[in-house]
Coordinates of C-alpha atoms in Angstrom, one line a residue:
Chain A
M1 CA 0.0 -0.4 -0.1
S2 CA 2.5 2.4 1.3
S3 CA 4.6 1.6 -1.7
R4 CA 2.4 3.4 -4.2
K5 CA 2.4 6.0 -2.2
K6 CA 4.8 8.7 -4.0
V7 CA 7.8 10.3 -0.1
L8 CA 9.2 12.8 0.1
L9 CA 12.6 12.6 1.8
K10 CA 13.9 15.4 4.1
V11 CA 18.0 15.4 4.4
I12 CA 20.0 17.9 6.0
I13 CA 23.6 18.4 5.6
L14 CA 25.0 20.2 8.9
G15 CA 29.0 20.0 9.3
D16 CA 31.4 23.4 10.1
S17 CA 31.9 25.9 7.4
A18 CA 34.1 25.0 4.1
V19 CA 34.2 21.6 4.6
G20 CA 31.8 20.9 1.2
K21 CA 27.8 20.3 2.1
T22 CA 27.3 22.6 -0.7
S23 CA 29.9 21.2 -3.0
L24 CA 28.4 18.0 -1.7
M25 CA 24.7 18.8 -3.1
N26 CA 25.8 20.3 -6.2
Q27 CA 28.1 17.4 -7.3
Y28 CA 24.9 15.0 -6.4
V29 CA 22.5 16.7 -7.2
N30 CA 23.9 19.0 -10.4
K31 CA 27.4 16.7 -11.0
K32 CA 29.1 20.3 -11.0
F33 CA 31.9 21.4 -8.9
S34 CA 33.7 24.7 -8.5
N35 CA 37.1 25.3 -6.9
Q36 CA 35.5 28.7 -5.4
Y37 CA 34.3 29.3 -2.2
K38 CA 31.3 31.2 -1.4
A39 CA 29.8 30.9 1.9
T40 CA 26.4 29.7 2.2
I41 CA 23.8 32.7 3.8
G42 CA 20.7 30.2 5.6
A43 CA 19.3 27.5 4.1
D44 CA 17.7 25.9 0.9
F45 CA 17.2 23.0 -0.2
L46 CA 17.3 21.0 -3.2
T47 CA 15.3 18.3 -4.9
K48 CA 16.5 15.1 -6.9
E49 CA 14.5 12.3 -7.4
V50 CA 15.6 8.6 -6.9
M51 CA 15.5 4.7 -6.5
V52 CA 16.2 3.3 -4.0
D53 CA 14.6 -0.4 -4.0
D54 CA 12.0 -0.1 -6.6
R55 CA 10.8 2.5 -5.4
L56 CA 10.7 5.9 -7.0
V57 CA 11.8 8.7 -4.0
T58 CA 12.3 12.4 -4.4
M59 CA 15.0 13.2 -1.6
Q60 CA 14.7 17.3 -0.6
I61 CA 18.5 17.6 0.5
W62 CA 18.3 21.1 2.6
D63 CA 22.1 22.8 2.4
T64 CA 23.0 24.7 5.7
A65 CA 25.4 27.4 6.2
G66 CA 27.9 26.4 8.9
Q67 CA 29.0 30.0 9.3
E68 CA 27.8 31.3 12.8
R69 CA 27.2 34.6 11.6
F70 CA 24.1 33.2 8.8
Q71 CA 23.1 31.5 12.1
S72 CA 20.3 33.7 12.9
L73 CA 17.9 31.8 11.3
G74 CA 15.8 29.3 12.4
V75 CA 16.0 25.6 11.7
A76 CA 12.9 25.3 11.7
F77 CA 13.8 22.8 9.2
Y78 CA 15.5 19.6 11.0
R79 CA 11.9 19.6 12.4
G80 CA 10.1 15.6 10.3
A81 CA 14.2 15.6 8.6
D82 CA 14.0 12.0 7.8
C83 CA 18.1 11.4 7.7
C84 CA 20.8 14.2 8.6
V85 CA 24.8 14.4 7.2
L86 CA 27.9 15.2 9.0
V87 CA 30.1 16.7 7.8
Y88 CA 33.5 17.0 8.1
D89 CA 36.8 18.5 6.4
V90 CA 39.3 15.7 6.9
S91 CA 42.4 18.1 5.7
A92 CA 40.6 20.5 9.3
P93 CA 40.5 17.8 12.4
N94 CA 38.5 21.0 14.3
T95 CA 36.1 19.9 11.9
F96 CA 35.5 17.0 13.1
K97 CA 35.4 18.0 16.3
S98 CA 32.9 19.6 16.3
L99 CA 30.1 17.2 14.8
E100 CA 29.2 15.5 18.4
S101 CA 28.2 19.0 19.1
W102 CA 26.2 19.4 15.3
R103 CA 25.1 16.0 16.2
D104 CA 23.9 17.1 19.7
E105 CA 22.2 20.8 18.1
F106 CA 20.1 18.3 15.6
L107 CA 19.3 16.4 18.0
I108 CA 18.2 19.0 20.0
Q109 CA 16.2 21.6 17.7
A110 CA 14.7 18.1 15.3
S111 CA 13.4 16.5 18.4
P112 CA 13.3 13.2 16.0
R113 CA 10.8 10.3 18.0
D114 CA 13.8 8.2 18.7
P115 CA 16.4 9.9 19.8
D116 CA 19.0 6.3 19.8
N117 CA 18.0 5.4 16.5
F118 CA 17.6 8.6 14.1
P119 CA 20.1 8.1 11.2
F120 CA 23.0 9.8 10.8
V121 CA 25.9 9.8 7.8
V122 CA 29.2 10.8 8.7
I123 CA 31.0 12.3 5.3
G124 CA 35.0 12.7 5.2
N125 CA 35.5 15.1 2.1
K126 CA 38.3 16.7 0.6
V127 CA 39.9 13.1 -0.1
D128 CA 41.9 14.1 -2.5
L129 CA 43.5 16.6 -0.4
E130 CA 47.7 15.5 0.1
N131 CA 47.4 17.4 3.8
R132 CA 45.3 15.0 5.3
S133 CA 44.5 15.1 9.1
V134 CA 42.1 13.0 10.5
P135 CA 42.9 8.9 10.8
A136 CA 40.0 7.1 8.9
K137 CA 40.3 4.8 11.5
R138 CA 39.1 7.9 14.2
A139 CA 36.3 9.1 12.4
Q140 CA 35.3 5.8 12.3
Q141 CA 35.7 5.1 16.1
W142 CA 33.4 7.9 16.9
C143 CA 31.1 6.3 14.3
Q144 CA 31.1 3.6 16.3
Q145 CA 31.0 5.0 19.1
K146 CA 27.6 6.7 18.4
N147 CA 25.7 4.0 17.2
G148 CA 27.2 2.2 14.1
I149 CA 26.7 5.4 11.9
P150 CA 27.9 4.7 8.8
Y151 CA 30.4 6.3 7.4
F152 CA 32.1 7.2 4.0
E153 CA 35.0 9.1 3.0
T154 CA 34.8 11.8 -0.3
S155 CA 35.4 13.8 -2.5
A156 CA 32.7 16.5 -4.0
K157 CA 35.7 17.8 -6.2
E158 CA 36.7 14.3 -8.4
N159 CA 33.4 12.7 -7.7
V160 CA 34.7 10.1 -5.7
N161 CA 32.4 8.3 -3.6
V162 CA 29.5 10.7 -3.7
E163 CA 27.3 8.7 -5.2
Q164 CA 27.1 5.9 -2.7
A165 CA 26.8 8.3 0.4
F166 CA 24.1 10.0 -0.5
Q167 CA 22.5 6.3 -2.0
T168 CA 23.1 5.1 1.9
V169 CA 22.0 8.4 3.0
A170 CA 18.0 7.8 1.2
K171 CA 18.3 3.7 2.0
N172 CA 18.6 4.9 5.9
A173 CA 15.8 7.6 5.5
L174 CA 13.6 6.2 3.5
A175 CA 13.8 2.9 6.7
Q176 CA 13.0 5.8 8.9
E177 CA 10.5 7.3 7.1
T178 CA 8.7 3.3 6.8
E179 CA 9.0 3.4 10.6
V180 CA 7.1 6.4 11.0
E181 CA 4.3 5.7 8.5
L182 CA 3.3 2.6 10.4
Y183 CA 3.7 4.5 13.4
N184 CA 1.3 7.2 12.1
E185 CA -0.7 4.0 10.8
F186 CA -2.9 3.3 14.1
P187 CA -5.6 5.9 13.7
D188 CA -6.5 8.3 17.2
Q189 CA -3.5 7.7 18.8
I190 CA -4.2 8.4 22.8
K191 CA -1.9 11.0 24.3
L192 CA -1.3 9.8 27.9
T193 CA 0.8 11.9 28.6
N194 CA -1.4 15.3 27.4
D195 CA -4.5 13.3 29.0
Q196 CA -2.9 13.2 32.2
R197 CA -1.9 17.1 32.1
G198 CA -5.6 17.6 31.5
G199 CA -7.1 14.9 34.2
A200 CA -3.9 16.7 36.7
N201 CA -5.3 20.3 35.8
R202 CA -9.2 19.7 36.6
N203 CA -8.3 18.2 39.4
D204 CA -6.8 21.3 40.0
T205 CA -9.9 23.7 38.8
C206 CA -12.6 21.6 39.7
N207 CA -13.9 21.9 43.6
C208 CA -16.0 18.2 43.7
Chain B
M1 CA 64.6 67.8 -15.4
I2 CA 62.1 69.9 -14.2
M3 CA 61.2 66.6 -11.8
D4 CA 64.0 66.9 -10.3
L5 CA 64.0 70.5 -9.6
I6 CA 60.7 70.5 -8.1
E7 CA 61.4 67.8 -6.2
S8 CA 65.0 69.0 -4.5
T9 CA 63.1 72.6 -3.9
L10 CA 60.1 70.3 -1.9
I11 CA 62.5 68.5 -0.5
R12 CA 63.3 71.7 1.3
L13 CA 59.8 73.0 1.4
H14 CA 59.8 69.9 4.5
V15 CA 62.6 71.4 6.6
D16 CA 62.2 75.1 6.0
E17 CA 59.8 76.4 8.7
D18 CA 59.0 79.3 7.2
G19 CA 58.0 77.7 4.4
N20 CA 54.3 79.4 4.0
V21 CA 53.8 81.6 1.5
S22 CA 52.2 85.3 1.8
D23 CA 49.1 85.5 -0.3
E24 CA 50.6 89.0 -0.9
E25 CA 53.4 87.3 -2.9
E26 CA 50.8 84.4 -4.1
Q27 CA 48.5 87.7 -6.3
A28 CA 51.7 88.7 -7.2
V29 CA 53.0 85.3 -9.2
N30 CA 49.4 85.4 -10.0
A31 CA 49.3 88.6 -11.5
E32 CA 52.9 87.9 -13.5
L33 CA 51.4 84.3 -14.8
G34 CA 48.8 86.2 -15.6
I35 CA 46.5 84.1 -13.8
F36 CA 43.4 84.1 -11.6
E37 CA 42.1 82.6 -8.7
D38 CA 37.9 83.6 -7.9
H39 CA 37.4 82.7 -4.5
F40 CA 33.4 83.7 -5.1
S41 CA 33.1 79.8 -6.8
K42 CA 34.6 77.9 -4.4
P43 CA 31.9 75.3 -4.7
D44 CA 33.4 74.4 -8.5
G45 CA 37.5 75.3 -6.9
S46 CA 38.6 75.6 -10.5
Y47 CA 40.4 79.3 -10.3
G48 CA 37.7 79.6 -13.1
M49 CA 40.1 78.2 -15.7
N50 CA 39.6 75.9 -17.6
V51 CA 41.8 73.5 -18.7
S52 CA 44.4 74.5 -21.5
D53 CA 43.6 77.7 -19.2
L54 CA 45.9 75.9 -16.7
E55 CA 47.8 74.0 -18.8
L56 CA 49.0 77.5 -20.3
A57 CA 50.2 78.4 -16.2
I58 CA 52.2 75.5 -15.3
A59 CA 54.3 75.5 -19.0
G60 CA 54.6 79.1 -17.8
C61 CA 55.6 78.8 -14.2
K62 CA 57.8 76.3 -14.7
E63 CA 59.6 79.2 -17.1
M64 CA 60.1 81.1 -14.3
I65 CA 60.8 78.6 -11.7
F66 CA 64.0 78.5 -14.5
E67 CA 63.8 82.0 -14.4
T68 CA 64.6 82.1 -10.5
E69 CA 67.5 81.0 -8.5
E70 CA 68.0 78.1 -6.3
R71 CA 66.8 77.9 -3.2
S72 CA 65.8 81.5 -3.4
A73 CA 61.6 82.8 -1.5
K74 CA 60.6 83.1 -5.3
R75 CA 61.1 80.1 -6.2
L76 CA 59.6 78.2 -3.5
T77 CA 56.2 80.0 -4.0
L78 CA 56.8 79.7 -7.8
V79 CA 56.9 74.9 -7.1
R80 CA 54.3 75.6 -4.6
K81 CA 52.2 77.6 -6.9
L82 CA 53.3 74.6 -9.8
T83 CA 51.8 72.1 -7.4
K84 CA 48.4 73.2 -6.9
L85 CA 47.8 74.4 -10.0
R86 CA 49.5 70.2 -10.9
F87 CA 46.5 69.1 -8.5
T88 CA 43.5 71.6 -9.5
L89 CA 44.2 70.5 -13.3
Q90 CA 43.6 66.7 -11.9
E91 CA 40.5 67.2 -10.1
L92 CA 39.6 69.1 -12.7
K93 CA 40.3 66.0 -15.1
D94 CA 38.8 63.6 -13.2
E95 CA 35.2 64.7 -12.4
P96 CA 33.0 62.9 -14.7
P97 CA 32.3 64.8 -17.8
V98 CA 29.4 67.6 -17.9
P99 CA 26.6 66.6 -20.8
P100 CA 26.3 67.8 -23.2
G101 CA 24.2 71.6 -23.1
I102 CA 24.6 71.9 -19.4
R103 CA 26.8 74.4 -17.6
K104 CA 27.8 74.2 -14.1
Y105 CA 27.9 77.0 -12.5
L106 CA 28.7 77.6 -8.8
G107 CA 27.6 73.7 -8.0
H108 CA 24.8 74.1 -10.1
H109 CA 23.5 71.5 -12.8
L110 CA 22.0 74.7 -14.8
E111 CA 19.7 72.6 -18.2
P112 CA 18.0 74.1 -20.4
Q113 CA 14.7 73.8 -20.3
R114 CA 12.1 73.3 -24.0
P115 CA 10.3 76.3 -24.6
T116 CA 6.4 75.4 -22.9
L117 CA 3.3 77.0 -23.7
T118 CA 1.0 77.0 -21.0
T119 CA 3.9 77.6 -18.0
H120 CA 5.6 80.3 -17.3
H121 CA 8.6 80.8 -15.1
V122 CA 10.0 83.5 -11.9
C123 CA 14.2 83.6 -13.0
D124 CA 15.5 83.3 -10.0
K125 CA 18.2 85.7 -10.0
C126 CA 17.0 89.1 -11.0
V127 CA 12.7 87.9 -10.6
G128 CA 11.7 88.5 -13.9
M129 CA 9.4 86.5 -15.6
I130 CA 11.0 83.7 -17.8
W131 CA 9.4 83.9 -21.3
T132 CA 9.4 80.0 -21.2
L133 CA 8.2 80.5 -25.1
I134 CA 11.7 81.0 -26.6
P135 CA 13.9 78.7 -27.4
G136 CA 17.5 78.7 -25.1
N137 CA 15.9 81.0 -22.9
W138 CA 16.1 78.8 -19.5
Y139 CA 17.8 76.8 -17.4
R140 CA 17.1 75.0 -14.5
C141 CA 19.3 73.8 -12.0
K142 CA 18.9 69.3 -11.7
F143 CA 19.3 69.3 -7.9
C144 CA 18.1 72.3 -6.3
N145 CA 15.1 73.3 -9.4
Y146 CA 17.1 76.9 -9.6
K147 CA 15.8 78.5 -12.6
T148 CA 17.0 81.6 -14.2
H149 CA 17.2 83.4 -17.5
H150 CA 20.2 82.4 -19.5
A151 CA 21.2 85.4 -19.2
C152 CA 21.2 85.3 -15.4
I153 CA 23.6 82.6 -14.8
P154 CA 27.2 84.2 -14.7
L155 CA 25.4 86.5 -11.6
I156 CA 24.1 83.7 -10.1
Q157 CA 25.1 84.2 -6.6
R158 CA 23.7 81.8 -4.5
S159 CA 25.6 77.9 -4.8
C160 CA 23.7 75.1 -5.0
P161 CA 22.2 73.2 -2.5
S162 CA 23.9 69.9 -3.8
V163 CA 27.5 71.4 -3.6
S164 CA 27.7 70.2 0.9
K165 CA 28.4 66.0 0.6
F166 CA 27.1 65.4 4.1
P167 CA 24.3 68.0 3.9
T168 CA 22.2 68.4 7.9
Y169 CA 19.2 70.9 9.1
L170 CA 19.6 73.3 11.5
L171 CA 17.4 71.9 14.5
Q172 CA 17.1 74.7 16.0
I173 CA 14.4 76.9 15.8
C174 CA 13.9 80.0 13.5
Q175 CA 17.3 81.2 15.8
E176 CA 16.2 85.5 14.9
K177 CA 19.7 87.3 16.1
G178 CA 17.3 90.5 14.4
L179 CA 18.5 93.2 11.7
S180 CA 21.4 94.5 13.5
A181 CA 23.4 91.4 13.1
Q182 CA 22.7 91.7 9.7
A183 CA 23.7 95.5 9.5
Y184 CA 20.3 95.8 7.8
R185 CA 21.1 94.2 4.7
C186 CA 19.6 90.8 2.9
G187 CA 20.6 87.7 4.7
E188 CA 21.6 86.8 0.9
C189 CA 22.5 89.4 -1.8
R190 CA 23.8 92.2 1.1
V191 CA 21.0 94.5 -0.4
P192 CA 20.5 97.2 2.8
V193 CA 16.9 96.4 3.9
T194 CA 14.7 99.1 5.4
L195 CA 12.8 98.2 8.6
S196 CA 9.5 97.8 6.8
K197 CA 10.9 95.6 3.6
Y198 CA 12.5 92.7 5.1
R199 CA 11.5 89.3 5.1
L200 CA 12.1 86.4 7.7
C201 CA 12.9 83.3 6.7
D202 CA 11.4 80.6 9.7
Y203 CA 14.1 78.2 8.4
N204 CA 17.5 80.3 9.4
G205 CA 16.2 83.2 11.2
L206 CA 18.2 85.5 8.5
Y207 CA 16.1 88.6 7.3
Y208 CA 16.2 88.6 3.7
C209 CA 14.7 91.3 0.7
A210 CA 11.5 90.9 -1.1
N211 CA 14.0 89.6 -3.7
C212 CA 15.4 86.5 -2.4
H213 CA 12.7 86.0 0.0
W214 CA 9.4 85.0 -2.0
N215 CA 7.0 84.1 1.0
N216 CA 7.1 80.1 0.0
L217 CA 5.8 78.3 2.4
A218 CA 7.6 75.2 3.7
V219 CA 7.8 72.6 7.2
I220 CA 10.1 73.4 8.8
P221 CA 12.3 70.3 9.5
A222 CA 13.4 71.7 13.7
R223 CA 9.7 72.3 14.2
I224 CA 9.1 68.7 14.1
V225 CA 12.1 67.3 15.6
R226 CA 11.0 69.6 18.7
N227 CA 6.8 70.1 18.6
W228 CA 5.6 67.1 16.1
D229 CA 4.4 71.1 14.4
F230 CA 3.9 70.9 11.3
T231 CA 2.3 74.1 10.2
P232 CA 4.5 75.3 7.3
Q233 CA 6.7 78.9 7.3
F234 CA 7.4 81.3 5.9
V235 CA 11.5 80.5 4.3
C236 CA 13.6 82.3 1.8
R237 CA 14.6 80.9 -1.6
A238 CA 17.6 79.8 -0.9
S239 CA 15.7 77.6 2.7
K240 CA 12.6 76.2 0.5
Q241 CA 15.1 74.9 -2.1
L242 CA 17.8 73.3 0.2
L243 CA 14.1 71.9 2.2
K244 CA 12.4 70.5 -1.4
M245 CA 16.2 68.5 -2.4
L246 CA 16.4 67.3 1.1
Q247 CA 12.5 66.5 1.7
K248 CA 12.9 62.8 0.1
R249 CA 16.7 62.0 1.9
P250 CA 16.7 59.9 5.3
I251 CA 18.8 62.8 7.3
L252 CA 17.2 62.8 10.5
A253 CA 18.3 60.0 13.1
L254 CA 14.6 61.1 15.2
H255 CA 15.5 58.2 18.2
A256 CA 18.9 60.4 19.1
L257 CA 17.3 64.2 18.7
N258 CA 14.5 64.1 20.7
P259 CA 13.3 60.4 22.2
M260 CA 10.3 61.8 23.6
L261 CA 8.9 62.2 20.9
F262 CA 8.1 58.4 20.5
C263 CA 6.7 58.3 24.3
Y264 CA 3.7 60.8 22.9
V265 CA 3.2 60.3 19.1
E266 CA 1.6 57.1 19.2
E267 CA 1.9 56.8 14.8
L268 CA 6.0 57.5 15.9
N269 CA 5.9 54.6 17.4
E270 CA 4.0 52.2 15.1
L271 CA 6.5 53.1 12.9
K272 CA 9.3 52.2 14.5
R273 CA 8.2 48.5 15.0
L274 CA 6.9 48.1 11.9
R275 CA 10.7 49.4 10.6
E276 CA 12.5 47.2 12.9
E277 CA 10.5 43.9 12.1
L278 CA 10.7 45.0 8.6
L279 CA 14.4 44.9 9.2
M280 CA 14.7 41.5 10.6
M281 CA 12.2 40.6 7.7
K282 CA 14.8 41.0 5.0
N283 CA 18.2 39.0 7.0
Y284 CA 15.0 36.1 5.6
L285 CA 14.4 37.9 1.6
Q286 CA 18.3 38.4 2.1
A287 CA 19.1 34.1 2.6
C288 CA 16.1 33.2 0.0
R289 CA 16.1 32.5 -3.9
V290 CA 12.8 32.7 -4.2
A291 CA 12.7 35.9 -3.3
L292 CA 16.4 36.9 -4.4
E293 CA 14.6 35.9 -7.9
T294 CA 11.0 38.0 -7.8
R295 CA 13.0 40.7 -5.9
L296 CA 10.8 40.7 -3.8
L297 CA 12.5 43.5 -1.4
R298 CA 11.7 45.7 -4.6
I299 CA 8.5 46.6 -3.2
L300 CA 10.1 48.6 -0.5
D301 CA 12.6 50.9 -3.8
E302 CA 10.2 53.9 -2.7
R303 CA 11.9 53.9 0.4
L304 CA 15.3 52.0 0.4
H305 CA 16.4 53.6 3.8
F306 CA 14.1 51.5 5.6
V307 CA 15.6 48.6 4.0
D308 CA 19.3 50.2 5.6
H309 CA 18.2 51.5 9.1
C310 CA 15.7 51.9 11.4
D311 CA 16.8 55.1 12.6
M312 CA 17.1 57.7 10.1
Y313 CA 13.5 59.3 8.7
S314 CA 13.2 61.7 6.0
V315 CA 11.4 64.6 6.4
Q316 CA 9.0 63.1 3.9
D317 CA 8.9 60.5 6.1
L318 CA 7.0 62.4 9.3
I319 CA 4.3 64.6 7.1
D320 CA 3.1 60.6 4.7
L321 CA 3.4 59.7 8.4
K322 CA 0.9 62.5 9.9
D323 CA -1.1 61.9 7.5
G324 CA -1.7 58.7 7.7
S325 CA -0.3 57.3 4.7
L326 CA 3.0 56.2 5.7
L327 CA 1.7 53.5 8.0
T328 CA -1.3 52.1 5.7
W329 CA 1.5 51.6 3.2
T330 CA 4.3 50.4 6.1
T331 CA 1.4 47.4 6.9
G332 CA 0.9 47.0 3.8
V333 CA 4.9 45.7 3.1
H334 CA 4.8 44.2 6.9
D335 CA 2.1 42.3 5.5
L336 CA 3.3 41.5 2.5
L337 CA 6.3 40.0 3.4
A338 CA 5.5 37.7 6.3
K339 CA 2.7 36.5 3.7
H340 CA 5.9 35.2 2.2
I341 CA 8.2 34.4 4.7
K342 CA 5.4 32.3 7.0
E343 CA 2.8 31.1 4.4
E344 CA 4.6 31.2 0.6
C345 CA 7.6 30.3 1.2
E346 CA 9.8 26.7 2.0
V347 CA 12.9 28.1 2.3
C348 CA 11.3 30.6 4.1
R349 CA 9.4 29.0 6.6
G350 CA 12.1 26.1 7.2
Q351 CA 14.4 28.7 8.4
G352 CA 11.9 29.9 11.3
H353 CA 12.6 29.0 15.2
L354 CA 11.6 26.6 17.7
C355 CA 11.2 27.6 21.3
G356 CA 13.4 25.9 23.0
L357 CA 11.6 26.4 26.1
C358 CA 8.3 24.8 26.2
D359 CA 6.6 21.9 24.8
G360 CA 4.9 23.7 22.2
K361 CA 7.2 22.3 19.5
N362 CA 5.4 22.4 16.0
E363 CA 5.1 26.0 16.5
I364 CA 6.9 27.4 14.1
L365 CA 8.4 31.1 15.4
Y366 CA 9.6 34.4 13.8
P367 CA 11.8 37.2 15.1
F368 CA 8.8 39.8 14.3
D369 CA 6.6 38.0 15.5
K370 CA 4.6 39.8 18.4
T371 CA 4.9 37.0 20.5
S372 CA 8.2 36.6 20.3
S373 CA 11.2 37.6 22.0
V374 CA 15.0 37.1 20.9
C375 CA 17.6 36.4 22.5
P376 CA 20.8 39.2 21.5
M377 CA 23.6 36.6 22.1
C378 CA 22.9 33.5 20.1
S379 CA 19.4 35.4 18.2
A380 CA 18.1 32.0 19.5
V381 CA 13.3 33.3 19.1
F382 CA 10.8 32.3 21.5
H383 CA 7.7 32.6 22.9
R384 CA 7.9 35.6 25.5
E385 CA 5.7 34.2 28.3
C386 CA 8.4 30.9 28.0
Y387 CA 11.7 33.8 28.3
M388 CA 10.1 35.8 30.5
K389 CA 9.5 32.7 32.6
F390 CA 13.2 31.7 32.5
K391 CA 14.0 35.2 32.2
G392 CA 15.8 34.9 29.8
N393 CA 17.8 31.9 30.2
C394 CA 18.4 31.3 26.6
A395 CA 19.0 27.4 26.2
R396 CA 21.0 27.2 22.6
C397 CA 23.1 29.6 24.7
N398 CA 23.8 27.8 28.0
R399 CA 24.3 24.6 25.8
R400 CA 26.7 26.6 23.7
A401 CA 28.9 27.1 27.1
S402 CA 28.6 24.0 28.8
R403 CA 30.2 22.4 25.8
Q404 CA 32.6 25.5 25.9
G405 CA 34.0 24.2 29.3
M406 CA 33.9 20.3 28.2
M407 CA 36.0 21.4 25.3

């Protein structure tokens, strides 16, 4: 039944400034790469239709601003995300360190139903550069600690591994989406928490 | 060779403490060179000479330098003169070319006007009627609207208000000093005015003759800023032209000039709030692909300063505010932009905020909402109630601080 329905997958790309978020998205969606750095202001999305397990799905990929000065706008678009891509630059250790806070911040703002099992994908970008300084092992270790996040090393410039990484993103996002659908299929959920609070209030105000 | 000479002399100039050249000396040099400095045409600053005149004078000056004795006072004066002349020539060359037909005088850009049948104008210089039927008969300044006969151009005394790069208003209400302070002469043309025939300009508090003061009415900025008084007052021609030229320029920092005005004038306060919210919306529209493509911010073209800041006002703004049209217009623009951000655009909507202090997780907040508060440190947005409840303790700032501590 659900396979006939058109599926929209919402993917958020996060990471420090200049790690290549926009380049990754552009390489994946438009098959283009530019050497010029242009800071992203605010957020924007591109869409791409892909086949995942014989299903046609539309991916809505949100590219974000990494620079703090452009973060005055809100992140309401985190809400309802199906997968989050964390990007760092393999030649800049600081960008790897801040993955932790990007992940935390995402989980707090997006508040997914099941934070522990929310699908993340970590991408170490710029492997074409020679001055690599974050060992793959260290990144893999970190991913293992966080409930086995899939890890990819890519080069948006040379188009290395980009397709594979996003294929995994789509796959995991779709799995998450189906789970949500299943969850939503029950009609008339009984919201225990709300009811309890309502009851408590009633007790407070009613005299009988 | 001449350059070496100049340089050696210039070096000496720096060392020499008594290097100042007296006015008489300079005038003597001017006379020898056959040039004159027209101090009355200061705004143009061009010695009243054109390029070829200046080149001739420079060549003459060079020759004279060779003729004088080395290290003499005369040579020093001449070298100074030469550098001055060269500088003027360069300035003249750097100026944007004046379009053909336009006459430049005292900062005015006088454009020849087409003959018209119906309207007649009065010459600002001679106060005579301009017969507009005759082609090439009259000119009008494109900055200050100064109208004059062709024949009257060389006689103009009033310089164009556009000369000042950073124009400001006089913000004291009509400070009269009295006719005696002006030696009983007109404030502009210095014609003697008798006690019975003077006219007072309410803008600058000076007295004028009837030629320079036509009893024009104008709203006085000082009276608005101090008293919210929009009654038109009599002003002289020069003030009228200045006020008219500046009317649409946002040069009044109203809050700094008179903060109490915002307490007493309800609509001013309302306008301030709308403008602040427009500025917050600007952040969204500048980051939005759709808004940039459709040039949504162009609807503010009429009042571009609304896009840049929220505390500068033009006199026209205040006049329109008083008659109610500005508030209607601004509210319209405000609502249109808010509709784009909150309803029409997925990108803008995605960049709303979620209150991090309460359970109302699915309600999207915007900094320009009346019911939200913005953290001054990190620009996170919360419900005003929540923010008050937590006494301005920003959740995002706290998270950032604790992360910093952990590192």
